[in-house]
mmCIF file of C-alpha atoms in Angstrom:
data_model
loop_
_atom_site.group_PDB
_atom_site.id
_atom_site.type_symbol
_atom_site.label_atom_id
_atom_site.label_comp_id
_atom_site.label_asym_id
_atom_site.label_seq_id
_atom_site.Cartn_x
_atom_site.Cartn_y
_atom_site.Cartn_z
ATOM 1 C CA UNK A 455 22.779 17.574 -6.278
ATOM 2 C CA UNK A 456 23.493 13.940 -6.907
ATOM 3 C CA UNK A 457 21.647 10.780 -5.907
ATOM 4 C CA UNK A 458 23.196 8.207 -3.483
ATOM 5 C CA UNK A 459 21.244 5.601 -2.685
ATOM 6 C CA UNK A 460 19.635 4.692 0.725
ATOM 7 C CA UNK A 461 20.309 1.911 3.414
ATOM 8 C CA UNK A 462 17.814 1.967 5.779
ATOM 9 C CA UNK A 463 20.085 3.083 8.382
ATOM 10 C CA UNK A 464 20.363 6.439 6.843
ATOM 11 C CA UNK A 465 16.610 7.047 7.263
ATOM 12 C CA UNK A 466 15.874 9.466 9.798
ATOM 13 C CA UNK A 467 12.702 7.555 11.600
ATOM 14 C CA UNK A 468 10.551 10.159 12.895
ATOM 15 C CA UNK A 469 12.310 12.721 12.057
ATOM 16 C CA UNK A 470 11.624 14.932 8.825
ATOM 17 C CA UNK A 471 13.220 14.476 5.733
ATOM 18 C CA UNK A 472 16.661 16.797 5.105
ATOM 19 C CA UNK A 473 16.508 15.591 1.249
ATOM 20 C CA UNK A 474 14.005 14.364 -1.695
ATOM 21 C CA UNK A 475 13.625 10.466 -1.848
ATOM 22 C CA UNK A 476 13.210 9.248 -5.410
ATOM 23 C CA UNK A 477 14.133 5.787 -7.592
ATOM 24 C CA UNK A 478 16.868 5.332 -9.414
ATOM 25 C CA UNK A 479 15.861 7.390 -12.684
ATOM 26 C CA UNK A 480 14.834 10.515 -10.180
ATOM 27 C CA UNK A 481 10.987 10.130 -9.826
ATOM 28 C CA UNK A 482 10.157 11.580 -6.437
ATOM 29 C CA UNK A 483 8.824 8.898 -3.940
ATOM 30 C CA UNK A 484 9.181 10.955 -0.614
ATOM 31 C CA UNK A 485 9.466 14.576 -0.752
ATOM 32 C CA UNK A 486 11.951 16.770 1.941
ATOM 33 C CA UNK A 487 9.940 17.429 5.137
ATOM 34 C CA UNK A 488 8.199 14.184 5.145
ATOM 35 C CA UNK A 489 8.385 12.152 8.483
ATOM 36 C CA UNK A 490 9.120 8.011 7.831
ATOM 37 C CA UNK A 491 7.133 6.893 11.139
ATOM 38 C CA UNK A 492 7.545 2.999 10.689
ATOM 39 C CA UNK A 493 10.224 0.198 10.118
ATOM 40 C CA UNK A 494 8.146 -1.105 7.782
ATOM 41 C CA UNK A 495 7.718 2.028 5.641
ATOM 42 C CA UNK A 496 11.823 2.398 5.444
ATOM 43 C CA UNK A 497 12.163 -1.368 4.795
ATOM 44 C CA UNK A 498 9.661 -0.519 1.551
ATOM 45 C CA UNK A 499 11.663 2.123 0.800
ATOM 46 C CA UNK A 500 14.970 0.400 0.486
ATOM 47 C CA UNK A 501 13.522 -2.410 -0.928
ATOM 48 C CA UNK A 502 11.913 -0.277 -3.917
ATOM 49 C CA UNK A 503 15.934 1.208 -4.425
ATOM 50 C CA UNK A 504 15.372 4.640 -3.043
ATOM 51 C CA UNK A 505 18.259 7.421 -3.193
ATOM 52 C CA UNK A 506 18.684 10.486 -1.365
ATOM 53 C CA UNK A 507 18.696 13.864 -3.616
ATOM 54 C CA UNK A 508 21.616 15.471 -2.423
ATOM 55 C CA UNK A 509 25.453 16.687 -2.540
ATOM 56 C CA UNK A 510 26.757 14.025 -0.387
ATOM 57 C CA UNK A 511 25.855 10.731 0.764
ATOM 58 C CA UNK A 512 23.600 10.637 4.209
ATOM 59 C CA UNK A 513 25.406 9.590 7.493
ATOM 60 C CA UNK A 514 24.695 6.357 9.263
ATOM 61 C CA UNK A 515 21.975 6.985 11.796
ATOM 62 C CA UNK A 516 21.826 3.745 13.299
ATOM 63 C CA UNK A 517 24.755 0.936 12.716
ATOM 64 C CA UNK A 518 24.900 -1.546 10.427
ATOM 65 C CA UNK A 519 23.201 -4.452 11.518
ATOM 66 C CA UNK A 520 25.825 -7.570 12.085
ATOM 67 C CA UNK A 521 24.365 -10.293 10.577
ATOM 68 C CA UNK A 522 24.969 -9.422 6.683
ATOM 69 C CA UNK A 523 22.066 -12.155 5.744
ATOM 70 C CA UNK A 524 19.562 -9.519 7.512
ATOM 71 C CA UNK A 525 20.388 -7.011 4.517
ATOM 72 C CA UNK A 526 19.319 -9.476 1.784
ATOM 73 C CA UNK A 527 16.515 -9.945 -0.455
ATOM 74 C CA UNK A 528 14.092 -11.761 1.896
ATOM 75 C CA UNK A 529 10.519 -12.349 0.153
ATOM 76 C CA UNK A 530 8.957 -12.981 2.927
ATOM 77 C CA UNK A 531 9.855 -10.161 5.156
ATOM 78 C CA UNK A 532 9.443 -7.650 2.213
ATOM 79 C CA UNK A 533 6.017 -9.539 1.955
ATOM 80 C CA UNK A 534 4.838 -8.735 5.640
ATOM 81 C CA UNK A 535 6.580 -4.800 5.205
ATOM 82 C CA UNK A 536 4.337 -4.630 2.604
ATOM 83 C CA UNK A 537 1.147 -6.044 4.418
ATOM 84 C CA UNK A 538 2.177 -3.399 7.281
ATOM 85 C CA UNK A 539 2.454 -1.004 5.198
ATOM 86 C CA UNK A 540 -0.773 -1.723 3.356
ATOM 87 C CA UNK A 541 -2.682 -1.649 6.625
ATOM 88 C CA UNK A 542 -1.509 1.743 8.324
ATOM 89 C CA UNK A 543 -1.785 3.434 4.558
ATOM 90 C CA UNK A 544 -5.803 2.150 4.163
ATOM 91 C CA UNK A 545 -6.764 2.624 7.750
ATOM 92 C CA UNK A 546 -4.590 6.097 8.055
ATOM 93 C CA UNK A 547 -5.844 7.545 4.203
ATOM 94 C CA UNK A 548 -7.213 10.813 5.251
ATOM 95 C CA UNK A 549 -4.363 11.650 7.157
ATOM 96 C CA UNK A 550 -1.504 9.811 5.216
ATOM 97 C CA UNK A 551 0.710 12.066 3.526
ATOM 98 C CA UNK A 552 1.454 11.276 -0.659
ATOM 99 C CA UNK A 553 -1.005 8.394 -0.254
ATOM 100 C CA UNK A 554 -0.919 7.547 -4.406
ATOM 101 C CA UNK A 555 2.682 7.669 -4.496
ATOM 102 C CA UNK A 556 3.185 5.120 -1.132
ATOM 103 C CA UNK A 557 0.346 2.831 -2.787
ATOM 104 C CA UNK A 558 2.477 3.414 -5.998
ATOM 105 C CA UNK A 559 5.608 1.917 -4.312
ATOM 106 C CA UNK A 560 3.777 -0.929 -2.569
ATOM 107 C CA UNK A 561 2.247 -1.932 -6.139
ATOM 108 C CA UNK A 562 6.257 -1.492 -7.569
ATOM 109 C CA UNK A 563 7.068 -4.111 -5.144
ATOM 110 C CA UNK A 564 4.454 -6.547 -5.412
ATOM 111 C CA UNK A 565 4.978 -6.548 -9.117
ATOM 112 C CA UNK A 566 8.973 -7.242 -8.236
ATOM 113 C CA UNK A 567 7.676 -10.152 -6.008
ATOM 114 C CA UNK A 568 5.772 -11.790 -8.687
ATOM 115 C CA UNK A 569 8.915 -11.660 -11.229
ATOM 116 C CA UNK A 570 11.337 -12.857 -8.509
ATOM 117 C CA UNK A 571 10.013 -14.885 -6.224
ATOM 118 C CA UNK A 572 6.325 -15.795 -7.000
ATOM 119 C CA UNK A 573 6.243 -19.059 -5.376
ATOM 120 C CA UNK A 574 7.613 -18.399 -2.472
ATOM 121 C CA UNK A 575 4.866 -15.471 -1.916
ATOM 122 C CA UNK A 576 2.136 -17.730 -2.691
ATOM 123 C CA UNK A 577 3.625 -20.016 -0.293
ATOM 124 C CA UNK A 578 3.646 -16.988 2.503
ATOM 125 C CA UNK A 579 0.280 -16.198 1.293
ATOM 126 C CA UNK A 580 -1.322 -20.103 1.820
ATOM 127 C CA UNK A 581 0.591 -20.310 5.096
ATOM 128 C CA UNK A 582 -0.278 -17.029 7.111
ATOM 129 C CA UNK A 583 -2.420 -16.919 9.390
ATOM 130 C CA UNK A 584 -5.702 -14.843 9.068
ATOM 131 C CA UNK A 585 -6.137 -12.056 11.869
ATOM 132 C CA UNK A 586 -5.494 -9.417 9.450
ATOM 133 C CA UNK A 587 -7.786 -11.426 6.772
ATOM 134 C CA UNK A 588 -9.013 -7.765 4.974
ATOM 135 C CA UNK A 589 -5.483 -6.699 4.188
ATOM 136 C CA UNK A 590 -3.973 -9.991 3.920
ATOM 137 C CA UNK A 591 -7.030 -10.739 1.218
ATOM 138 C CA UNK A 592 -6.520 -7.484 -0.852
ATOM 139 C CA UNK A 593 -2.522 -8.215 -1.138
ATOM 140 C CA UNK A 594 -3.098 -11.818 -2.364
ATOM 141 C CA UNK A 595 -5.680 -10.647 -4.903
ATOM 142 C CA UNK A 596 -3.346 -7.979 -5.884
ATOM 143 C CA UNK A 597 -0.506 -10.577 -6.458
ATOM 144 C CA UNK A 598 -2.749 -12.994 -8.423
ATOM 145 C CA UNK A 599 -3.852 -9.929 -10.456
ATOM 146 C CA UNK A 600 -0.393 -9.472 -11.591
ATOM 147 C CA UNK A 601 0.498 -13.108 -12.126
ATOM 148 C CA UNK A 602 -2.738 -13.358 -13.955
ATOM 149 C CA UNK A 603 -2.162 -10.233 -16.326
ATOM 150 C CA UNK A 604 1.745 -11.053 -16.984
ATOM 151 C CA UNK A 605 0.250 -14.466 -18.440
ATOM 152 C CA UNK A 606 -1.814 -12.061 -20.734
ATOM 153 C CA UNK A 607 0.953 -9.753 -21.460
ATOM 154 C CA UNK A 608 -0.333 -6.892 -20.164
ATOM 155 C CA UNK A 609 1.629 -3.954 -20.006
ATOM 156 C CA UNK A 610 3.535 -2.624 -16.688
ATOM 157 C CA UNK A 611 1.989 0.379 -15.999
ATOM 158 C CA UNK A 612 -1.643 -1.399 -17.287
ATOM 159 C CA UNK A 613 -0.496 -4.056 -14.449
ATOM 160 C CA UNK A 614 0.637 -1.208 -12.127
ATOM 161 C CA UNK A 615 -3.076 0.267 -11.840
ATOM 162 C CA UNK A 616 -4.248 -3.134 -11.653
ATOM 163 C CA UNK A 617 -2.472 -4.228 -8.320
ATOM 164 C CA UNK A 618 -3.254 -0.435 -7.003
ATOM 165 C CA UNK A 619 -6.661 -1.204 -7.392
ATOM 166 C CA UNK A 620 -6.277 -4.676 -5.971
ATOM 167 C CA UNK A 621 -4.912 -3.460 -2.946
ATOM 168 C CA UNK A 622 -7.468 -0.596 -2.474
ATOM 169 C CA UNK A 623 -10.722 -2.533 -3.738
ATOM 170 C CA UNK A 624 -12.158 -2.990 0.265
ATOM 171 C CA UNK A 625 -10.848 -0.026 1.461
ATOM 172 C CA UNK A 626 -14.512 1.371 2.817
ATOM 173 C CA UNK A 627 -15.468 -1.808 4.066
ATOM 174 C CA UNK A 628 -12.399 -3.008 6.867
ATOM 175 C CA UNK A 629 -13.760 -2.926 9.824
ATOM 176 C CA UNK A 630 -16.927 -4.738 8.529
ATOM 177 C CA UNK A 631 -14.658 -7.175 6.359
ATOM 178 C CA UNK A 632 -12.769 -8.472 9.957
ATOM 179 C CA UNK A 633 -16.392 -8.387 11.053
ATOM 180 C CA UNK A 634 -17.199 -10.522 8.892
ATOM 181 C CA UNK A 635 -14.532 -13.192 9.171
ATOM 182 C CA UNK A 636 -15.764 -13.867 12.436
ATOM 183 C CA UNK A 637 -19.283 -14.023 12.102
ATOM 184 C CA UNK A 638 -21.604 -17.134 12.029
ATOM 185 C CA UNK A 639 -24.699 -15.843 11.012
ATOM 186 C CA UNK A 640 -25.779 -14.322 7.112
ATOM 187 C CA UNK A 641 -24.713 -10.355 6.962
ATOM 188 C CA UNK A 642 -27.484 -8.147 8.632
ATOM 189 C CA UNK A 643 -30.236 -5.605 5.882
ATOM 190 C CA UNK A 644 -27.747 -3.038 7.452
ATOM 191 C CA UNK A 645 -24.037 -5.177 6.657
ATOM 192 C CA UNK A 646 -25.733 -5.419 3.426
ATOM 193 C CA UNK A 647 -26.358 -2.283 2.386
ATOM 194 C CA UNK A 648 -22.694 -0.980 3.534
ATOM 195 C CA UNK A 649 -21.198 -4.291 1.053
ATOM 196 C CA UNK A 650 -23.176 -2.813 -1.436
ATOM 197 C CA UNK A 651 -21.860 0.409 -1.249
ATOM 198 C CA UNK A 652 -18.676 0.398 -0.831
ATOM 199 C CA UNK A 653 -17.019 -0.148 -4.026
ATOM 200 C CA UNK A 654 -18.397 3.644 -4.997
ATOM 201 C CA UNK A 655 -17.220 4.924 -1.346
ATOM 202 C CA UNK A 656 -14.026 3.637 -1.866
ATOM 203 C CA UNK A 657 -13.827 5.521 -4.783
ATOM 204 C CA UNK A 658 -14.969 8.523 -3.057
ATOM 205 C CA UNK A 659 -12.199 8.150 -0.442
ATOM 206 C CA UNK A 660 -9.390 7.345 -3.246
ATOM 207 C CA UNK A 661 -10.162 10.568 -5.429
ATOM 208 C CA UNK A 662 -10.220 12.699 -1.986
ATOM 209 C CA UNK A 663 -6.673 11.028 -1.477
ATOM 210 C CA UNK A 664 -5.488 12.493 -4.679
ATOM 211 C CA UNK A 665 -5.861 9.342 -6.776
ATOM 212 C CA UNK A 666 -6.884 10.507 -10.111
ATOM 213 C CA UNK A 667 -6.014 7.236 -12.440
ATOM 214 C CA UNK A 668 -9.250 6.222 -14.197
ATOM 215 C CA UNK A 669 -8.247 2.683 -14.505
ATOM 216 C CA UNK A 670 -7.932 2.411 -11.242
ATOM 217 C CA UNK A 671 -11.007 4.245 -10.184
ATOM 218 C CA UNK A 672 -12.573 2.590 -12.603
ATOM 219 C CA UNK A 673 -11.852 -1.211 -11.501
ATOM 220 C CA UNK A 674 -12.660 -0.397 -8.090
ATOM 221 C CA UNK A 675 -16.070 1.299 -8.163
ATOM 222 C CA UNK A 676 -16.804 -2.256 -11.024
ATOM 223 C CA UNK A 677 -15.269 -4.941 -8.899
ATOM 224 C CA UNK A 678 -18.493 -6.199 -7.687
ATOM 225 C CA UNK A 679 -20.973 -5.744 -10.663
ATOM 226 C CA UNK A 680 -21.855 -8.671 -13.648
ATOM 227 C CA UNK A 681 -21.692 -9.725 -16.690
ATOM 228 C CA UNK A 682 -25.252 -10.822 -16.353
ATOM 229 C CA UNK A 683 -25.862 -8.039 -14.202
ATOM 230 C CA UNK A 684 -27.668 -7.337 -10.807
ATOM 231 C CA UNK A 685 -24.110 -6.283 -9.197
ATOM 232 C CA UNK A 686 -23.272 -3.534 -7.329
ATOM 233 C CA UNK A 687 -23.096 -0.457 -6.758
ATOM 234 C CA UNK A 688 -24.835 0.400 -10.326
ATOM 235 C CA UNK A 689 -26.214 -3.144 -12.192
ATOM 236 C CA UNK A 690 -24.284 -2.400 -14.761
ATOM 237 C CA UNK A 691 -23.586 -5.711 -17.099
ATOM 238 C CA UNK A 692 -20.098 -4.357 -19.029
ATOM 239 C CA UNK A 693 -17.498 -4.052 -16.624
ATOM 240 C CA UNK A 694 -14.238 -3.485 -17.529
ATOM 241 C CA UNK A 695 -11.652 -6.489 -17.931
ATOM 242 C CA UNK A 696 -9.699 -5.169 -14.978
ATOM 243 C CA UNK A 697 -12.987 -5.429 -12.720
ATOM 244 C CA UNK A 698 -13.765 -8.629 -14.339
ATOM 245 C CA UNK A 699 -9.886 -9.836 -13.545
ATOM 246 C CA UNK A 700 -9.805 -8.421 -10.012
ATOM 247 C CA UNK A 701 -13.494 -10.282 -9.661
ATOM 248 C CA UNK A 702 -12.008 -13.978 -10.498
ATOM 249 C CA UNK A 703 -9.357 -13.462 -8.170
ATOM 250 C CA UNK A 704 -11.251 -12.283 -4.999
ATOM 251 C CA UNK A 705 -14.002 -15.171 -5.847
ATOM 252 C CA UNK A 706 -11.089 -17.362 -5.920
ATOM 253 C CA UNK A 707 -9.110 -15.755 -3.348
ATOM 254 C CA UNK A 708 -11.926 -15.776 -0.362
ATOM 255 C CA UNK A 709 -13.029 -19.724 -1.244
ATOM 256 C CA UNK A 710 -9.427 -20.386 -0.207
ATOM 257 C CA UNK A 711 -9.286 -18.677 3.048
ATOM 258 C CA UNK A 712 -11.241 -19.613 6.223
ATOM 259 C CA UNK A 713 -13.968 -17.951 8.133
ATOM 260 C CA UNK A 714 -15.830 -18.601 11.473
ATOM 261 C CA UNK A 715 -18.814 -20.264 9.674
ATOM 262 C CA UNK A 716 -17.042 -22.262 6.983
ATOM 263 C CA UNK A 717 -13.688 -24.191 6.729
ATOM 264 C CA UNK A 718 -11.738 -22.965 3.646
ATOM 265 C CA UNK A 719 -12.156 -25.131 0.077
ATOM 266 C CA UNK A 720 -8.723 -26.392 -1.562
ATOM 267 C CA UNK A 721 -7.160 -24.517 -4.329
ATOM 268 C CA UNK A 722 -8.677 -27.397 -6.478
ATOM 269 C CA UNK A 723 -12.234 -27.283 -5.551
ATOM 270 C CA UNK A 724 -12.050 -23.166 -5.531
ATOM 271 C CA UNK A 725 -10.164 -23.882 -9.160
ATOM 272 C CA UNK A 726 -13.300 -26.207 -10.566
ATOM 273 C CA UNK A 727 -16.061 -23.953 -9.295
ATOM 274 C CA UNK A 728 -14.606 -21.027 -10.544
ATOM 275 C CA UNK A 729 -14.243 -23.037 -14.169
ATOM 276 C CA UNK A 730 -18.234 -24.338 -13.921
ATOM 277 C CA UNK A 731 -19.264 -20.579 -13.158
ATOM 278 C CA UNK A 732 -17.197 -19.389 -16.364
ATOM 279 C CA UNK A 733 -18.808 -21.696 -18.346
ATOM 280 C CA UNK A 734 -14.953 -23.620 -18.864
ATOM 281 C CA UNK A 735 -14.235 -19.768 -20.046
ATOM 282 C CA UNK A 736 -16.832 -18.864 -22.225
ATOM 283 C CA UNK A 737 -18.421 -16.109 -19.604
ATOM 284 C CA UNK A 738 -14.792 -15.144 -18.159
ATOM 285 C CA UNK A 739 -11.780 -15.713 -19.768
ATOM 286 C CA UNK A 740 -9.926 -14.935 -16.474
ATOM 287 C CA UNK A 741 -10.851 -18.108 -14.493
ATOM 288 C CA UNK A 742 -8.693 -20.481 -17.314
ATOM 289 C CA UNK A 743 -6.021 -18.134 -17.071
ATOM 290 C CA UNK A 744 -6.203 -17.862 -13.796
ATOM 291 C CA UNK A 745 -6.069 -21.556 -12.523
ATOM 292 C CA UNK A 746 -3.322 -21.634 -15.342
ATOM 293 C CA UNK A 747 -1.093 -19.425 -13.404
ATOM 294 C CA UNK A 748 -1.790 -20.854 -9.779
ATOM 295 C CA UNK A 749 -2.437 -24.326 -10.493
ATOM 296 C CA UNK A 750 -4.385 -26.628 -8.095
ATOM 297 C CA UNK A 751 -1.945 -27.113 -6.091
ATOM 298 C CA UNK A 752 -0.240 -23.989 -4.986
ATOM 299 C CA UNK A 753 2.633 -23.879 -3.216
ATOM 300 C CA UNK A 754 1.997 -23.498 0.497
ATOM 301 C CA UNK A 755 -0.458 -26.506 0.165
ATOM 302 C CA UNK A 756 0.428 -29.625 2.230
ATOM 303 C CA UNK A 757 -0.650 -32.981 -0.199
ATOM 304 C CA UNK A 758 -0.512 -36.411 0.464
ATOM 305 C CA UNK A 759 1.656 -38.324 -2.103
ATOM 306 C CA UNK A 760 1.348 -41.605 -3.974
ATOM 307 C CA UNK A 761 3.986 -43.048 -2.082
ATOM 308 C CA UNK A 762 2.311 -42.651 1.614
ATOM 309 C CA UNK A 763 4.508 -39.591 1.853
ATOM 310 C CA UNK A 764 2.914 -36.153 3.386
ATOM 311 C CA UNK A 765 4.784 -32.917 1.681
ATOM 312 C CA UNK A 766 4.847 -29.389 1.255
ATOM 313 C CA UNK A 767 4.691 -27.995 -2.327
ATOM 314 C CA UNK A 768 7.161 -25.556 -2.866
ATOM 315 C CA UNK A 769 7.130 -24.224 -6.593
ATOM 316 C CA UNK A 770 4.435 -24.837 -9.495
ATOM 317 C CA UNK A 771 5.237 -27.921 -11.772
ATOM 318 C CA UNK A 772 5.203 -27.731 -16.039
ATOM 319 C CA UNK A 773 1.334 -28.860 -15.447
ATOM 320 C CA UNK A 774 -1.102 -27.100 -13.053
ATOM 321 C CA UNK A 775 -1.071 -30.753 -11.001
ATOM 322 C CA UNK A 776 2.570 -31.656 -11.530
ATOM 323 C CA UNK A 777 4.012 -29.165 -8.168
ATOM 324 C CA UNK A 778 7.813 -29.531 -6.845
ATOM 325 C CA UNK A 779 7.186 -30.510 -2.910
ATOM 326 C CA UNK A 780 8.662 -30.957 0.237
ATOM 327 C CA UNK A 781 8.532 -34.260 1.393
ATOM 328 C CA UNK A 782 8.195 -33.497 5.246
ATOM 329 C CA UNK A 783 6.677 -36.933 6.746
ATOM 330 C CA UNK A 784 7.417 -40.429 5.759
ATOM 331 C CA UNK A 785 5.049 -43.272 5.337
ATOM 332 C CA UNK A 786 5.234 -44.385 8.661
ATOM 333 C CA UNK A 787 4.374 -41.570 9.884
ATOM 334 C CA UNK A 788 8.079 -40.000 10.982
ATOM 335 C CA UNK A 789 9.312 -36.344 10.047
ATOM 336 C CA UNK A 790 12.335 -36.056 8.156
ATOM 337 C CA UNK A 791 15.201 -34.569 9.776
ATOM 338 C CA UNK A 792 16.058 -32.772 6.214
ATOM 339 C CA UNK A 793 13.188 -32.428 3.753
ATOM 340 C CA UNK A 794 13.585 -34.259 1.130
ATOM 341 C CA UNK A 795 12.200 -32.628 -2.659
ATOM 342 C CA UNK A 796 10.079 -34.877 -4.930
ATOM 343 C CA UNK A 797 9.036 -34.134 -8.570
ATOM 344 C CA UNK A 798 4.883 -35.151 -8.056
ATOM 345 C CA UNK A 799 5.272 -35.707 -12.009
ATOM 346 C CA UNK A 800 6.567 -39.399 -11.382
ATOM 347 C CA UNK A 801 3.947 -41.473 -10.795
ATOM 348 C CA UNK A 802 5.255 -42.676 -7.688
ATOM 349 C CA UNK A 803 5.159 -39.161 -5.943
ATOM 350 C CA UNK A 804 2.089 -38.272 -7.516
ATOM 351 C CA UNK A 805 -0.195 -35.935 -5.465
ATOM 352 C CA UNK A 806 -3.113 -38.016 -4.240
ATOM 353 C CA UNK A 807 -4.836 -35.994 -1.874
ATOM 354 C CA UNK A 808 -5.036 -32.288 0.199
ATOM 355 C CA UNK A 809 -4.025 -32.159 3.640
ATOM 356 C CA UNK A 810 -5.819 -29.581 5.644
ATOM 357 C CA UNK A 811 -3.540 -26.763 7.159
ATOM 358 C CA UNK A 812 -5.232 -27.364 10.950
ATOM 359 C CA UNK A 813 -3.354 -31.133 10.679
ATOM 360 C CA UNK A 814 -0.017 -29.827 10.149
ATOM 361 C CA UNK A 815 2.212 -28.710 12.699
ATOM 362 C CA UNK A 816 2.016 -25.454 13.771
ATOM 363 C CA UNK A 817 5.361 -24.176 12.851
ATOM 364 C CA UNK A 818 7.191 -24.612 9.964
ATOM 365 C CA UNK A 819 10.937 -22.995 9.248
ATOM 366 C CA UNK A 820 9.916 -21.763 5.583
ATOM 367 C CA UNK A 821 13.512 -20.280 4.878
ATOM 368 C CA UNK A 822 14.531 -24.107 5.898
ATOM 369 C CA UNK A 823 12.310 -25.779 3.521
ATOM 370 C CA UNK A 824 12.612 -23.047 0.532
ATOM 371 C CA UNK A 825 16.409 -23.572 0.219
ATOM 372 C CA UNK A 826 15.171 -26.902 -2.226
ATOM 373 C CA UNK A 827 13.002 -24.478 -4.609
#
């Protein structure tokens, strides 16, 4: 047996498996017999570097597709494979085959994002939309996570439990999560009481799953109790610094994102209320390093610059208020044919204000306007 490594036109969709699929250094991913059922699931595959464990190389199932720019690294199509993916694996656990090892690969490739393209992700993340808010939310937490714990030097596989239990943290609550998006009124006594218990269910469905990593058990069941404590499920008031991580990044993450009863805060109002709460760090040492990381200007965020121009920021700046942007509509109020990039740390292009995503058009090419990152 030899391995040869895997396009995704020599998966067999929905068909079993003739062969083991593993990485490059021979760890299974996909054992022979297993059924790939989705695009998305191959295009996670191939974008993890899978190989086929056999004698000879597979056939071509399907041609080549023409365009040779559709077989590239794309960020933002590996970033909504993985949201797919994300989605069918939580909603689908009790009957998902190798659940650990799929959440495994998802977490491989989130960590791959944030080392080779983390700007542009945040950018997807600020610029989705929201009708999948409970899966979109866990995959941004579990990408700040990672950012956040590279900055601290965290191990990988330390990091790779982390995102895991990023990604899984909700899992008991998604119907009521989408639920709650939509609602205008204060969760019912009976909402309540299924919040409150669903970090432990979660962990309840993970271990039936077959997930038996403490520190990921572990930072889901503690992801909603304190330091002070009066959290939940147990009151507990020493949580462990992946729970306490994973915490600063939901807070952080759900201030940003809209709901029915409340327009979403800017990155730099989220940013200062998460420093007050922290006591500028004292309580949680994760909110500093945190807003460190992002900055208060993400990219994705549309800002109003010094010079009357309206722009797009496109990568974090030496400073957490110095971004690289987009100019995308002059002073006068005319779009740019081309965008044109600015450095916001000359005073002239200086970020002045926030522009709300609902003022913005619609559509914007993002593959156009990331060529200047």
């Amino acid at each position: 047996m030899a391995l040869h490594p895997l396009s995704a036109e020599q998966f067999p969709l929905g068909l079993p498996l003739p062969w083991n699929v593993t990485d490059s250094a021979g760890q299974l991913l996909l054992a022979e017999g297993y059924t790939p059922k989705r695009d998305s699931q191959i295009d996670v595959l191939v974008a993890r570097e899978s190989y086929a464990d056999t004698s000879s190389p597979p056939p071509l199932l399907r041609p080549l597709p023409e365009n040779s720019e559709a077989r590239g690294y794309d960020p933002f199509k590996l970033w909504v494979s993985i949201q797919d993916e994300l989605d069918v694996l939580l909603h689908d656990i009790r009957i998902e085959g190798n659940f650990t090892r799929q959440i495994d690969n998802l977490a491989v490739l989130v960590q791959m994002l944030a080392e080779r393209s983390p700007d542009t992700v945040l950018a997807a993340i600020s610029m989705s939309d929201q009708r999948r808010y409970p899966i979109a939310h866990s995959l941004h937490v579990a990408l700040l996570v990672e950012l956040s714990a590279r900055r601290l030097k965290w191990d990988e596989a330390r990091r790779r439990s982390l995102v895991c239990a990023a990604m899984t943290m909700n899992l008991a609550m998604l119907d009521l999560q989408a639920a709650l998006c939509t609602q205008r009124i204060a969760p019912s006594d009976a909402q309540r009481r299924e919040i409150e218990r669903h970090p432990q269910l979660a962990v309840d469905l993970l271990r039936e799953a077959g997930v038996e990593d403490g520190a990921w058990l572990r930072a889901v069941l503690e992801h909603h109790e304190r330091q002070e404590g009066g959290g939940y499920p147990s009151g507990i008031s020493e949580l462990c610094d992946e729970a306490l991580l994973i915490q600063t990044a939901d807070i952080f993450s759900a201030k940003v994102s809209p709901r029915a009863a409340r327009a979403p805060i800017t990155a730099h109002e989220a940013a200062k209320s998460l420093f007050i709460a922290s006591a500028g760090g004292e309580k949680n040492p994760y909110a500093a390093v945190l807003i460190k990381e992002v900055g208060i200007f993400p990219p994705g965020t549309f800002v109003n610059l010094a010079n009357g121009e309206t722009a797009l920021v496109l990568r974090r700046g030496e400073t957490t208020n110095t971004p690289l942007v987009a100019s995308l509509v002059s002073k006068s109020g005319f779009a740019y044919g081309t965008p044109v990039k600015r450095e916001t740390a000359q005073k002239e292009y200086s970020v002045v204000s926030v522009v709300p995503r609902d003022k913005m058009p619609a559509s914007i090419n993002m593959k156009r306007v990331w060529h200047l990152a």
